[in-house]
Tab-separated table of C-alpha atoms in Angstrom:
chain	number	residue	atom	x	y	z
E	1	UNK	CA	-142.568	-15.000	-91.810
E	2	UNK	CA	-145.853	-13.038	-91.735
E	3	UNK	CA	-148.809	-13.669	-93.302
E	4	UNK	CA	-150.400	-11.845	-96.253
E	5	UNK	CA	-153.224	-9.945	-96.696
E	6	UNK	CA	-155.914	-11.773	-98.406
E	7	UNK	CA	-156.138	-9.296	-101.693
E	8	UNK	CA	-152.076	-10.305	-101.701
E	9	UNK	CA	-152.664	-14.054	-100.977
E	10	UNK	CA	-155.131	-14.009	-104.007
E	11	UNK	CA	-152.350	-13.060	-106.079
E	12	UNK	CA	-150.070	-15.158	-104.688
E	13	UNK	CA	-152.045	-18.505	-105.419
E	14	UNK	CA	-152.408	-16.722	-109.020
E	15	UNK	CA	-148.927	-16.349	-109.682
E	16	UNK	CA	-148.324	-20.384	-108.083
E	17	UNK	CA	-151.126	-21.435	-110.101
E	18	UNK	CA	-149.205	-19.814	-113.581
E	19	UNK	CA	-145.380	-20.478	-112.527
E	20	UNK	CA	-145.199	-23.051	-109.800
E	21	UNK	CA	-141.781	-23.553	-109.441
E	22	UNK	CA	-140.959	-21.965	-112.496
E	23	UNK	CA	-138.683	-18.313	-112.764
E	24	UNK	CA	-140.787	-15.247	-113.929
E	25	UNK	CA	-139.996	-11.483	-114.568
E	26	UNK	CA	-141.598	-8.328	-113.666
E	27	UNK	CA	-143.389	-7.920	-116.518
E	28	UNK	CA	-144.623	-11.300	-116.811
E	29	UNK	CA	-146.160	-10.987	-113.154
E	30	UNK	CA	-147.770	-7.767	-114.237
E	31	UNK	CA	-149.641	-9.739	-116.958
E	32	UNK	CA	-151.166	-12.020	-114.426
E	33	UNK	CA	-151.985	-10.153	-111.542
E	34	UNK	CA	-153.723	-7.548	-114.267
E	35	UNK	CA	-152.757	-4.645	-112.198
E	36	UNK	CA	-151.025	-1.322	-112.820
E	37	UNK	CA	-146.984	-1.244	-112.818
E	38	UNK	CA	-146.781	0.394	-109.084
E	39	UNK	CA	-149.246	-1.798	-107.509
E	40	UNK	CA	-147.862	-4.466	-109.088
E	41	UNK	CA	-144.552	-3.765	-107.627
E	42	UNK	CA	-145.771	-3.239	-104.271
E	43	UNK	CA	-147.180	-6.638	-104.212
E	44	UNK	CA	-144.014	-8.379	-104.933
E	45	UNK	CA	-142.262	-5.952	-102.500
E	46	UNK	CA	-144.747	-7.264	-100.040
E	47	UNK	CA	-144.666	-11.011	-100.641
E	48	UNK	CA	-141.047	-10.738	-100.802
E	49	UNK	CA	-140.641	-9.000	-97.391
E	50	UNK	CA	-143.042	-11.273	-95.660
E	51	UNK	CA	-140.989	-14.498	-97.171
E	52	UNK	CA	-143.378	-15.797	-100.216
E	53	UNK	CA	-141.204	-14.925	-102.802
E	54	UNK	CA	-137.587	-14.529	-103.566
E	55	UNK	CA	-135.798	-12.358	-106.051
E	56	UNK	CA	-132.555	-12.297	-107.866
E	57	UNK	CA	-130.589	-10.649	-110.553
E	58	UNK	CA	-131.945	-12.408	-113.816
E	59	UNK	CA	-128.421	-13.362	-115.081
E	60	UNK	CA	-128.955	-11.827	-118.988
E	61	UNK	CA	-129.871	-8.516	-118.122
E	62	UNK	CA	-128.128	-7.145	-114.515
E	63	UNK	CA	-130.907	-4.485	-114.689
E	64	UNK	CA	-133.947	-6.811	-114.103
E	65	UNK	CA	-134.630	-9.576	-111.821
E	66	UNK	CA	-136.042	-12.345	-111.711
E	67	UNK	CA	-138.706	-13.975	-109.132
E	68	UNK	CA	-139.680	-17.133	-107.858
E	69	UNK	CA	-142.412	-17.966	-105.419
E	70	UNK	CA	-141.788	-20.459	-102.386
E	71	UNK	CA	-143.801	-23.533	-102.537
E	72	UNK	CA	-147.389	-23.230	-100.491
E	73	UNK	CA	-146.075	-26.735	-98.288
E	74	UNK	CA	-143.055	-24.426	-97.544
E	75	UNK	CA	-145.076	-21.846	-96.114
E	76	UNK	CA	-147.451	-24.366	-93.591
E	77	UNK	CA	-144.579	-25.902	-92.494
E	78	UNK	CA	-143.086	-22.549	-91.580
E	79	UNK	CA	-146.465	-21.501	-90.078
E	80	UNK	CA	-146.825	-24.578	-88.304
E	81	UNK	CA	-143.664	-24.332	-86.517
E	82	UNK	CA	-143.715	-20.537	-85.770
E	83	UNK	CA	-147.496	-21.710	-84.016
E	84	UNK	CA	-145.132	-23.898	-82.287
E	85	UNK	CA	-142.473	-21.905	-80.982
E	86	UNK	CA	-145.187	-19.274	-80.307
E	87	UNK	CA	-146.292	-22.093	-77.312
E	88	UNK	CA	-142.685	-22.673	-76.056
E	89	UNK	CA	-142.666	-19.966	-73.261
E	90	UNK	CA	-145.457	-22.191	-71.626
E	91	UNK	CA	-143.421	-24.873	-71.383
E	92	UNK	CA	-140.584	-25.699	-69.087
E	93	UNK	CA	-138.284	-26.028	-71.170
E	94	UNK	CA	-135.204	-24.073	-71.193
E	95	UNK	CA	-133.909	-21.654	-73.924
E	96	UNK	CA	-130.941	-24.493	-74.714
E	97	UNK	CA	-133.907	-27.313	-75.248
E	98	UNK	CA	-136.042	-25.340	-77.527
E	99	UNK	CA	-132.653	-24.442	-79.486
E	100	UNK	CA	-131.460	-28.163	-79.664
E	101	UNK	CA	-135.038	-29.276	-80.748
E	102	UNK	CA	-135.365	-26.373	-83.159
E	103	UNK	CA	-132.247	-27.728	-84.962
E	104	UNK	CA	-133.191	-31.062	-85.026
E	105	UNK	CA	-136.183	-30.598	-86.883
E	106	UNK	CA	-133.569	-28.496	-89.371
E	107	UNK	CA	-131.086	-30.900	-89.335
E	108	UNK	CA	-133.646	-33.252	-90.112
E	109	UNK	CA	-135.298	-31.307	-92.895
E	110	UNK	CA	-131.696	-30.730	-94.975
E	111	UNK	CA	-130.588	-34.047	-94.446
E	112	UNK	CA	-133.729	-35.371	-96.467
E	113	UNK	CA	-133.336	-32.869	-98.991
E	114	UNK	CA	-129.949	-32.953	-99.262
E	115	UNK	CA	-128.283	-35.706	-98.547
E	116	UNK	CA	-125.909	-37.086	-95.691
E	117	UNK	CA	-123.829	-33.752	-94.289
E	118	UNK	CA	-121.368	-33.312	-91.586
E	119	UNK	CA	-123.775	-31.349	-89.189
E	120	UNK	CA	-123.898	-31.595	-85.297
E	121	UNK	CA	-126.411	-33.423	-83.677
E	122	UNK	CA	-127.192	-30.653	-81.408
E	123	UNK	CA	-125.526	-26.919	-80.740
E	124	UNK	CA	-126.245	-26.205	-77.327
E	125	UNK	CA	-123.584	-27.952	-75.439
E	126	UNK	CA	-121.003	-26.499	-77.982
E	127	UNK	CA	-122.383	-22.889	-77.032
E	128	UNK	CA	-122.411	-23.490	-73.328
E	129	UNK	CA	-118.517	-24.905	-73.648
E	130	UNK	CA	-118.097	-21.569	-75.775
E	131	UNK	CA	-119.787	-18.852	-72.980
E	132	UNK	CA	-117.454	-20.739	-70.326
E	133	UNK	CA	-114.506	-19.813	-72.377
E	134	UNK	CA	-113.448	-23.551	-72.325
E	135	UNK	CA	-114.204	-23.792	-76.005
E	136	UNK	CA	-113.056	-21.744	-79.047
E	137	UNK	CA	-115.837	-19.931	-81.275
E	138	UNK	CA	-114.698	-21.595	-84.229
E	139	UNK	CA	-116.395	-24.863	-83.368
E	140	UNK	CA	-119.570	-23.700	-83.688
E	141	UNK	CA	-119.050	-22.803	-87.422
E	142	UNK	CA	-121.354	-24.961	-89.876
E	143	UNK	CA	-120.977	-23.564	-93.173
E	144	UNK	CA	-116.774	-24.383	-93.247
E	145	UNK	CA	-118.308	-27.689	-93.055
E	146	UNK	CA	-120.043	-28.377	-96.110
E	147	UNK	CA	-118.373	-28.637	-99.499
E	148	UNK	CA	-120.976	-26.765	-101.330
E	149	UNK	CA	-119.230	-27.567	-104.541
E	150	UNK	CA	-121.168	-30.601	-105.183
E	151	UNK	CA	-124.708	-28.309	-105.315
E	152	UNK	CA	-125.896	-26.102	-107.867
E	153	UNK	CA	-125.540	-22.473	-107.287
E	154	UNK	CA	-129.497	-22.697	-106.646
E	155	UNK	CA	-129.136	-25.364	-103.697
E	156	UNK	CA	-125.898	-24.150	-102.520
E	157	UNK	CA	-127.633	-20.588	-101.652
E	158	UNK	CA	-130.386	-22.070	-100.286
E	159	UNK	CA	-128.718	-24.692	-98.111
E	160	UNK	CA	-126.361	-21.922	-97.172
E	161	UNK	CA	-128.915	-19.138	-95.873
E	162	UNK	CA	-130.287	-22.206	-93.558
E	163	UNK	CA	-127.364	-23.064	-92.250
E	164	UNK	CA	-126.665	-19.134	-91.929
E	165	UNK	CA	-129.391	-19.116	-89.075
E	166	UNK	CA	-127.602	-21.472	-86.712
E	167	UNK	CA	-123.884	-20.820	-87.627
E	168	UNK	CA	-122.215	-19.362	-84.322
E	169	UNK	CA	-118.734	-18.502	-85.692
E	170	UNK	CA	-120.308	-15.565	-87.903
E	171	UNK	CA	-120.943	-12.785	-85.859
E	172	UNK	CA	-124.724	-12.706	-87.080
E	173	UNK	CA	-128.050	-11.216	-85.678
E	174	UNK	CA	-129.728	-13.156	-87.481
E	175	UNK	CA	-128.310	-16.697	-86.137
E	176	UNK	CA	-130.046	-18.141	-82.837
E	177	UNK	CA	-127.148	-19.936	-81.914
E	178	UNK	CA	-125.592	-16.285	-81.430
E	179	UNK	CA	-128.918	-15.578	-79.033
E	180	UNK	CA	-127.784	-18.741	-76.824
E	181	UNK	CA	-124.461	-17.816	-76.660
E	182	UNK	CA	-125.305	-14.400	-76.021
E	183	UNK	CA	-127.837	-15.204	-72.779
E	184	UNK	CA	-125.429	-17.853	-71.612
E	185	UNK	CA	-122.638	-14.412	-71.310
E	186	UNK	CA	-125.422	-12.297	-69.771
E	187	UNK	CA	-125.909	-15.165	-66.780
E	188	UNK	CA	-122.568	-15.413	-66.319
E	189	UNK	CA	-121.962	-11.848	-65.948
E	190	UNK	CA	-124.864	-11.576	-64.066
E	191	UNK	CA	-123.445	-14.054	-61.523
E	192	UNK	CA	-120.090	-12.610	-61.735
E	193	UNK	CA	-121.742	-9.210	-60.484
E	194	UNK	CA	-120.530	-7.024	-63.519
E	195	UNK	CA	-123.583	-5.369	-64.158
E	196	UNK	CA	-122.797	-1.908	-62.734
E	197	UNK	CA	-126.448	0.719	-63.711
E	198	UNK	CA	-124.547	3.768	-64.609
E	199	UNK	CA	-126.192	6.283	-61.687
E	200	UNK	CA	-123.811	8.910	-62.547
E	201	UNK	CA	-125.351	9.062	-65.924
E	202	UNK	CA	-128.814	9.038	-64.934
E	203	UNK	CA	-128.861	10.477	-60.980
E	204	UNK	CA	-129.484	14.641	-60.236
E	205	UNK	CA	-128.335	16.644	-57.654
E	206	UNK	CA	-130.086	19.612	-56.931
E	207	UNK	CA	-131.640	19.353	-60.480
E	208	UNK	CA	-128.006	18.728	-62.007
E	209	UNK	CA	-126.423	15.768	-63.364
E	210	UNK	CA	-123.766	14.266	-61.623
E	211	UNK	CA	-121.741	13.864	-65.383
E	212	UNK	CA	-122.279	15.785	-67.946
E	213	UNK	CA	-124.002	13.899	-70.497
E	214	UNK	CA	-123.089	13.409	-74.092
E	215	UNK	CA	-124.431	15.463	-76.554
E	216	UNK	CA	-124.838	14.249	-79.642
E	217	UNK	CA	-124.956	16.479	-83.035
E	218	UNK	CA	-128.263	17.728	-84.588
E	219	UNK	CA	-127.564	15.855	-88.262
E	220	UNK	CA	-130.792	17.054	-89.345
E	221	UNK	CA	-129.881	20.960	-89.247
E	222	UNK	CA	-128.506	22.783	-92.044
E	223	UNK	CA	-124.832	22.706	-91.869
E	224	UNK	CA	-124.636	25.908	-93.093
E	225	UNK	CA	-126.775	28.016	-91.118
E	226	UNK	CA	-127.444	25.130	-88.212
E	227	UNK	CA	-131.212	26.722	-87.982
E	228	UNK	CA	-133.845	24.782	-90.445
E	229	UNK	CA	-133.809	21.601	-91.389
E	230	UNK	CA	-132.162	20.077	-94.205
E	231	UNK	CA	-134.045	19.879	-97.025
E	232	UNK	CA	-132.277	19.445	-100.510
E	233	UNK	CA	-129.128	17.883	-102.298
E	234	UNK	CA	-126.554	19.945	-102.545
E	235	UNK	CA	-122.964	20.156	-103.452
E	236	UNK	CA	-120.444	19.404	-100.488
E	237	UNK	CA	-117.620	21.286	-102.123
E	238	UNK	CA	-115.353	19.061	-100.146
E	239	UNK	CA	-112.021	17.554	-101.448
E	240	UNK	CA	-109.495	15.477	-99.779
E	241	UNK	CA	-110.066	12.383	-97.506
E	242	UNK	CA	-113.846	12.182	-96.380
E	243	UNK	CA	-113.032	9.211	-94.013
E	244	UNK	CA	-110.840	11.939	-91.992
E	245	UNK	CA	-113.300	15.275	-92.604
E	246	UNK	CA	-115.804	14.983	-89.753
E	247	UNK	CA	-117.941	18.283	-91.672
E	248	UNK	CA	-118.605	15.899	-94.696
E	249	UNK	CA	-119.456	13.256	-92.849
E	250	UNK	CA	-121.720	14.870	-90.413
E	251	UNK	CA	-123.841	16.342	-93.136
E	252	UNK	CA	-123.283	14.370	-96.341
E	253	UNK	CA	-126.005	13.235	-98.248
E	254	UNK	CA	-123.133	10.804	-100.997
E	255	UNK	CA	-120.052	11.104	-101.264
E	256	UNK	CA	-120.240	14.469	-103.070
E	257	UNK	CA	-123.010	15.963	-102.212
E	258	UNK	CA	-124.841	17.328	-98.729
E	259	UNK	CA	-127.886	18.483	-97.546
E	260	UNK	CA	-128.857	21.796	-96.685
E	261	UNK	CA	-131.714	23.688	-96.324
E	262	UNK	CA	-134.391	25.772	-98.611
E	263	UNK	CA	-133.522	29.163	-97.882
E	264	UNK	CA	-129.328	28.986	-97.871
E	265	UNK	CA	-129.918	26.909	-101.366
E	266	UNK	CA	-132.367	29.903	-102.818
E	267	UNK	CA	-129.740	32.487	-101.016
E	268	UNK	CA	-126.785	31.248	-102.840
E	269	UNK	CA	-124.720	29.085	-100.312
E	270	UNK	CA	-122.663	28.460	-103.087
E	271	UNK	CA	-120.437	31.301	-102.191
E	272	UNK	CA	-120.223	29.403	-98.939
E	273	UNK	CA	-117.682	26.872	-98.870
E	274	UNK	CA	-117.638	24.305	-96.025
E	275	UNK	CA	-114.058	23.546	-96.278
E	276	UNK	CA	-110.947	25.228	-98.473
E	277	UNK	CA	-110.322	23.170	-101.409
E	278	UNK	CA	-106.196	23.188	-102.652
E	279	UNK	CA	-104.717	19.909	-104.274
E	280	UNK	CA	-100.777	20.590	-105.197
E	281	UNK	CA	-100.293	19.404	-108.730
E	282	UNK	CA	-103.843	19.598	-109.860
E	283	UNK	CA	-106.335	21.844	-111.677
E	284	UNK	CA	-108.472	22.472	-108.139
E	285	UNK	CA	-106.786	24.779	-106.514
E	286	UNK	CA	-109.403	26.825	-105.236
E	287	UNK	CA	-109.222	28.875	-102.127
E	288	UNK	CA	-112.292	30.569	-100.492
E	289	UNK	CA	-113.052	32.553	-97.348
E	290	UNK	CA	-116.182	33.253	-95.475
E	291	UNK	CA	-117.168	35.106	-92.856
E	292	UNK	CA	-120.246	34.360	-90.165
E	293	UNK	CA	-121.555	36.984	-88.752
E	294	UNK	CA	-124.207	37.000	-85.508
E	295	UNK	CA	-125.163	40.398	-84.449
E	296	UNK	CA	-127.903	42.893	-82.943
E	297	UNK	CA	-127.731	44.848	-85.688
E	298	UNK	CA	-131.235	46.250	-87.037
E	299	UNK	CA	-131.785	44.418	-90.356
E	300	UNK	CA	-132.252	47.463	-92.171
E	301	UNK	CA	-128.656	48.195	-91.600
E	302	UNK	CA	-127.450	44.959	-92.837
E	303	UNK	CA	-129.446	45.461	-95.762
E	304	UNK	CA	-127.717	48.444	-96.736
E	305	UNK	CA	-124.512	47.200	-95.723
E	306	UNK	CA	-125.151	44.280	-98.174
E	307	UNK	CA	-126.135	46.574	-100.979
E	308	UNK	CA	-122.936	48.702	-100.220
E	309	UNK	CA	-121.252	45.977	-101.013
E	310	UNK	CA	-122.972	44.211	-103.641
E	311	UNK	CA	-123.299	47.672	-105.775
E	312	UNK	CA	-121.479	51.267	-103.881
E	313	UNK	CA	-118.159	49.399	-103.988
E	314	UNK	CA	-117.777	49.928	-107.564
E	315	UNK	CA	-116.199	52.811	-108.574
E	316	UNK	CA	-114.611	55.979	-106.768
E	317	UNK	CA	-115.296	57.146	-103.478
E	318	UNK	CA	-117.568	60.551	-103.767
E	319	UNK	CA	-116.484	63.235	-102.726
E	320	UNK	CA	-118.866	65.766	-101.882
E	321	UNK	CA	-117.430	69.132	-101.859
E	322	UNK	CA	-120.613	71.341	-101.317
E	323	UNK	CA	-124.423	70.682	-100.406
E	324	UNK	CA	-125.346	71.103	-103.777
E	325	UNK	CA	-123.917	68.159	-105.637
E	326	UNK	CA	-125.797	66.401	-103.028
E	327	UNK	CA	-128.802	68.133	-103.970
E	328	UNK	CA	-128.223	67.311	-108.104
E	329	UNK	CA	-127.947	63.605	-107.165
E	330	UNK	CA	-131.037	63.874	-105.077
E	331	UNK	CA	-132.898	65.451	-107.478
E	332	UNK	CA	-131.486	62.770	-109.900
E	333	UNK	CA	-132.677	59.910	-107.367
E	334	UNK	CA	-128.924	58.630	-106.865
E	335	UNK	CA	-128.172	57.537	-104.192
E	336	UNK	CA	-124.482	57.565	-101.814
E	337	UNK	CA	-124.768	54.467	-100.655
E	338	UNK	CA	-121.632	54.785	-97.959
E	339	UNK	CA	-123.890	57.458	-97.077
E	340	UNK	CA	-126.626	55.924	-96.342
E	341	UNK	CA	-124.881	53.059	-94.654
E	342	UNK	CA	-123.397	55.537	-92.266
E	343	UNK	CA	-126.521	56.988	-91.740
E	344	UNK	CA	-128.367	53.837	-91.225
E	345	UNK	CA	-125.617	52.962	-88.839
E	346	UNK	CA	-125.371	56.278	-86.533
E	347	UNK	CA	-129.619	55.957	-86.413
E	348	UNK	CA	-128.414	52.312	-85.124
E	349	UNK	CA	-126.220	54.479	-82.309
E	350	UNK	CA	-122.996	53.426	-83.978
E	351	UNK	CA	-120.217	56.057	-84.523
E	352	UNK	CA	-118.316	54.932	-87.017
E	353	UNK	CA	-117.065	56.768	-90.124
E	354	UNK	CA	-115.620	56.398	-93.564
E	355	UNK	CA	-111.818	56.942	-92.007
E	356	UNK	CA	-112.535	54.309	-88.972
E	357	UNK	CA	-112.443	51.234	-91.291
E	358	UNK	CA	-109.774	51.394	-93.988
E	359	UNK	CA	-110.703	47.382	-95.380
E	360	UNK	CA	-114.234	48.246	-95.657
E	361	UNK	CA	-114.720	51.772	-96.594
E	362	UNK	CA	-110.975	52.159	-98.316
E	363	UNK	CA	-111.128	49.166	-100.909
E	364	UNK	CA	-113.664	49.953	-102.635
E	365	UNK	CA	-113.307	48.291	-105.947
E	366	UNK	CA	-111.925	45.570	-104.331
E	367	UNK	CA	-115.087	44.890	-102.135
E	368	UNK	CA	-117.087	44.397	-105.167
E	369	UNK	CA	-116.091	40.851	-105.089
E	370	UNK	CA	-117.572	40.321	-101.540
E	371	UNK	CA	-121.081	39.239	-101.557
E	372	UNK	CA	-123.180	37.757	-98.235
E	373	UNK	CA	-127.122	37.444	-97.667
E	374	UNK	CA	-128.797	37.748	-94.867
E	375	UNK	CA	-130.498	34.258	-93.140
E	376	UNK	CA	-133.552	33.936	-91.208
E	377	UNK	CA	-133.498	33.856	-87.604
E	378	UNK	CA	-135.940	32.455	-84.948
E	379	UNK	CA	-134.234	34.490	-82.721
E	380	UNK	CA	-135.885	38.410	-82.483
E	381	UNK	CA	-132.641	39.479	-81.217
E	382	UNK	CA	-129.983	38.657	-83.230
E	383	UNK	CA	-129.475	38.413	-87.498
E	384	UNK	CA	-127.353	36.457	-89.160
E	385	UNK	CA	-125.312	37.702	-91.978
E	386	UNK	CA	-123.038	35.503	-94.099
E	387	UNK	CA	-120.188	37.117	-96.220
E	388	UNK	CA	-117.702	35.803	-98.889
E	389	UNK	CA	-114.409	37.405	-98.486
E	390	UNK	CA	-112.101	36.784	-100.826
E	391	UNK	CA	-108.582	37.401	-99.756
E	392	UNK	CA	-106.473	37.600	-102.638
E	393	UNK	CA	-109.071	40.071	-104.097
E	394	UNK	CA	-109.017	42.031	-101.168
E	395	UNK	CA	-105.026	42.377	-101.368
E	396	UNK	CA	-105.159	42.666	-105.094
E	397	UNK	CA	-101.926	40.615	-105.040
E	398	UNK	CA	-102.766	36.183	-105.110
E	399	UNK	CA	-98.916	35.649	-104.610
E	400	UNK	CA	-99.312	37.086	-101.084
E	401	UNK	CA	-98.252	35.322	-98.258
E	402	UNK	CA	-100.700	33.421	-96.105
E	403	UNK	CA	-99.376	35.262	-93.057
E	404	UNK	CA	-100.352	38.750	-94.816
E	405	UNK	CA	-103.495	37.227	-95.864
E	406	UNK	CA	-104.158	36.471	-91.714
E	407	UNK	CA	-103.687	39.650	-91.224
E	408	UNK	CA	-105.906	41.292	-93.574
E	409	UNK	CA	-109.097	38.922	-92.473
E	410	UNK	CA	-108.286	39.980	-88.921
E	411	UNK	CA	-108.101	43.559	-90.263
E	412	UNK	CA	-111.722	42.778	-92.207
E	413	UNK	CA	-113.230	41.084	-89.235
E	414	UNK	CA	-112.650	43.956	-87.369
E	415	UNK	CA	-113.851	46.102	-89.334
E	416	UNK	CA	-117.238	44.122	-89.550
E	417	UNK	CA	-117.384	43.887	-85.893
E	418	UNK	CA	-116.640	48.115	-85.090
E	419	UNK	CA	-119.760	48.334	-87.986
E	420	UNK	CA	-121.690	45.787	-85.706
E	421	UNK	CA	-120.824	48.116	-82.560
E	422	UNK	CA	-118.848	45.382	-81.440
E	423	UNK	CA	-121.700	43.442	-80.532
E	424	UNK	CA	-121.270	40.747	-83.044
E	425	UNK	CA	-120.686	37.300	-82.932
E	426	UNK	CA	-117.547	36.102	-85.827
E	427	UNK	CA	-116.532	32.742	-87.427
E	428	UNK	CA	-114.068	32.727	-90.041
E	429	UNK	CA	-113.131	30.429	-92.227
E	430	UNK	CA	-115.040	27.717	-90.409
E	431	UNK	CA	-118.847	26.777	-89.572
E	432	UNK	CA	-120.115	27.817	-86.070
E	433	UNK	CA	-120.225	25.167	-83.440
């Protein structure tokens, strides 16, 4: 229990002075304490989390609850025995003695307020028997031994979270008996010799550790990009069986939903499926393809390459038969834009040409439907580019075979990495590592 502030101790006595041991509501607490709606709130949040003041479901309306303050004689008996326990470590007495006399005064306390009960005298004889492994668990168990039946639901709670902090069969933080057992297993291991210190773990050799340690996932990184942190909501775009998808549960926010980060959310990640989505026999049946891309590339390049895409794959290929159409459409201010992309590329020092890549310069009208943006990178060195590729648009056929459809990403891929001068990093159809 801790003790309140005195501005929240003021209202307290208010609200004991109005109620006493009677229920109240939210609003009804707001008309006493005279305070706005949020500080209001806080101060039942507070007196509730430091144990003045307990709240349930008001049983006519689910949506609000219903308070009720703990009696002030409550509280200085609770002080007076936390003051104490405080003293205990300056006595002699061992960790089974203070337990035994804690429960007695418990014991002691129920059994006036409640009546006779079937409740142990003392628990830590019945713990020690249990550490020794001489005992089973099961007889430390107090709350199989009341018949809470002849209680109101009121008294049966309350009785019930009592005996909740000395029951040993539930496997409990809260319960001291579970802190007994728990030190009376440490000595006994301790005498057994079965502390080992993992060295390996912890010991260097020439700078180096002797294991290699465990490395555990950055959560807080965008899954899509894996560079900034996450930021907002977003839809997973994940179907199946969470429990087995380790993607969706590595990065979900609910069950449906993720978080990723500002920029891929204002870049349009939703072209950026973290997992394929197909359900036989139902309306999804949605099938998407990405591709990651790390490279050297000057941005410039990629920009072009992203606005070859986005816009120059429309349409026929031009065919320039003489300088002068080229001087009309510069006069005109169009623009080739596989000409520029070549260009841009062969200032890059990459020889590549129109003929080279038959999926990206020979499908034109069918790379319309790809579309990518560029991310930001910390890194000076490398840009990242990410790309939708749909397959089946690619192929112009969606009855192809998911062999031929292999075969044409491998064919795309390498495309994108001779346009990259094979410097580039790929992922396909999955998110980097």
């Amino acid at each position: 229990m801790k003790t309140l502030p005195k501005w929240a101790a003021t209202k307290y006595q208010r609200l004991w002075q109005t109620y006493a041991n009677q229920a109240f509501t939210f609003s009804r607490a707001h008309e006493v304490m005279g305070l706005g709606e949020s500080q209001t709130k806080n101060v039942l949040v507070i007196m509730e989390s430091s144990g003045y003041l307990l709240s349930e479901p008001d049983p006519l309306d689910l949506r609000s609850r219903q308070y009720r303050l703990i009696p002030p004689e409550a509280i200085q008996w609770a002080e007076k025995l936390e003051r104490e326990l405080e003293r205990q470590p300056e006595t002699d007495k061992s960790l089974a003695a203070i337990l035994n006399e804690l429960w007695a005064r418990v014991r002691e306390q129920i059994l006036e307020e409640f009546g006779p009960l079937d409740l142990p005298e003392t628990l830590a004889a019945q713990v020690s028997e249990v550490a020794a492994q001489t005992a089973k668990r099961d007889t430390l168990g107090l709350i199989e031994r009341v018949d809470f039946g002849k209680f109101d639901k009121a008294e049966a709670d309350e009785l019930k979270e009592l005996l909740k902090l000395f029951d040993g069969k539930l496997n409990s933080y809260r319960s001291v008996t579970n802190v007994l057992l728990e030190y009376f297993k440490m000595q006994r291991d301790l005498e057994a010799g079965e502390f080992d210190a993992a060295v390996a773990e912890i010991a260097l050799l020439d700078g180096q550790p002797l294991v290699e340690p465990k490395r555990e996932k950055n959560t807080s990184l965008c899954p899509i990009c894996r560079r900034f942190p996450q930021s907002i909501n977003a839809q997973a775009m994940i179907t199946g069986n969470p429990k087995m998808d380790s993607v969706f549960q590595l990065y979900r926010g609910t069950r449906s939903q993720i978080k990723i980060c500002s920029f891929c959310f204002l870049s349009g990640y939703a072209d950026l499926p973290l997992a394929r989505i197909s359900k036989d026999g139902q309306s999804i049946n949605k099938q998407r393809d990405y591709l990651f891309i790390e490279t050297p590339i000057a941005k410039g390049s990629l920009e072009s390459l992203l606005a070859y895409l986005r816009e120059g794959a429309i349409g026929e290929l031009p065919v320039q038969e003489s300088e002068a159409p080229a001087a009309e459409s510069a006069e005109t201010g169009e623009t080739d834009l596989l000409a520029q992309l070549i260009e841009d590329l062969q200032k890059d020092g990459i020889a590549v040409t129109p003929n080279d890549l038959p999926i990206l310069f020979g499908s034109r009208e069918r790379l319309s439907h790809v579309s990518g943006f560029l991310l930001n990178s910390l890194n000076a060195l490398s840009n990242l580019v990410v790309l939708r590729v749909p397959l089946e648009r690619l192929s112009g056929d969606e009855k192809l075979s998911g062999a031929a459809r292999q075969e044409l990403a491998k064919a795309a891929m390498y495309d994108f990495w001779r346009i990259t001068s094979e410097t580039a990093t790929l992922h396909y159809g999955s998110m980097p590592a």
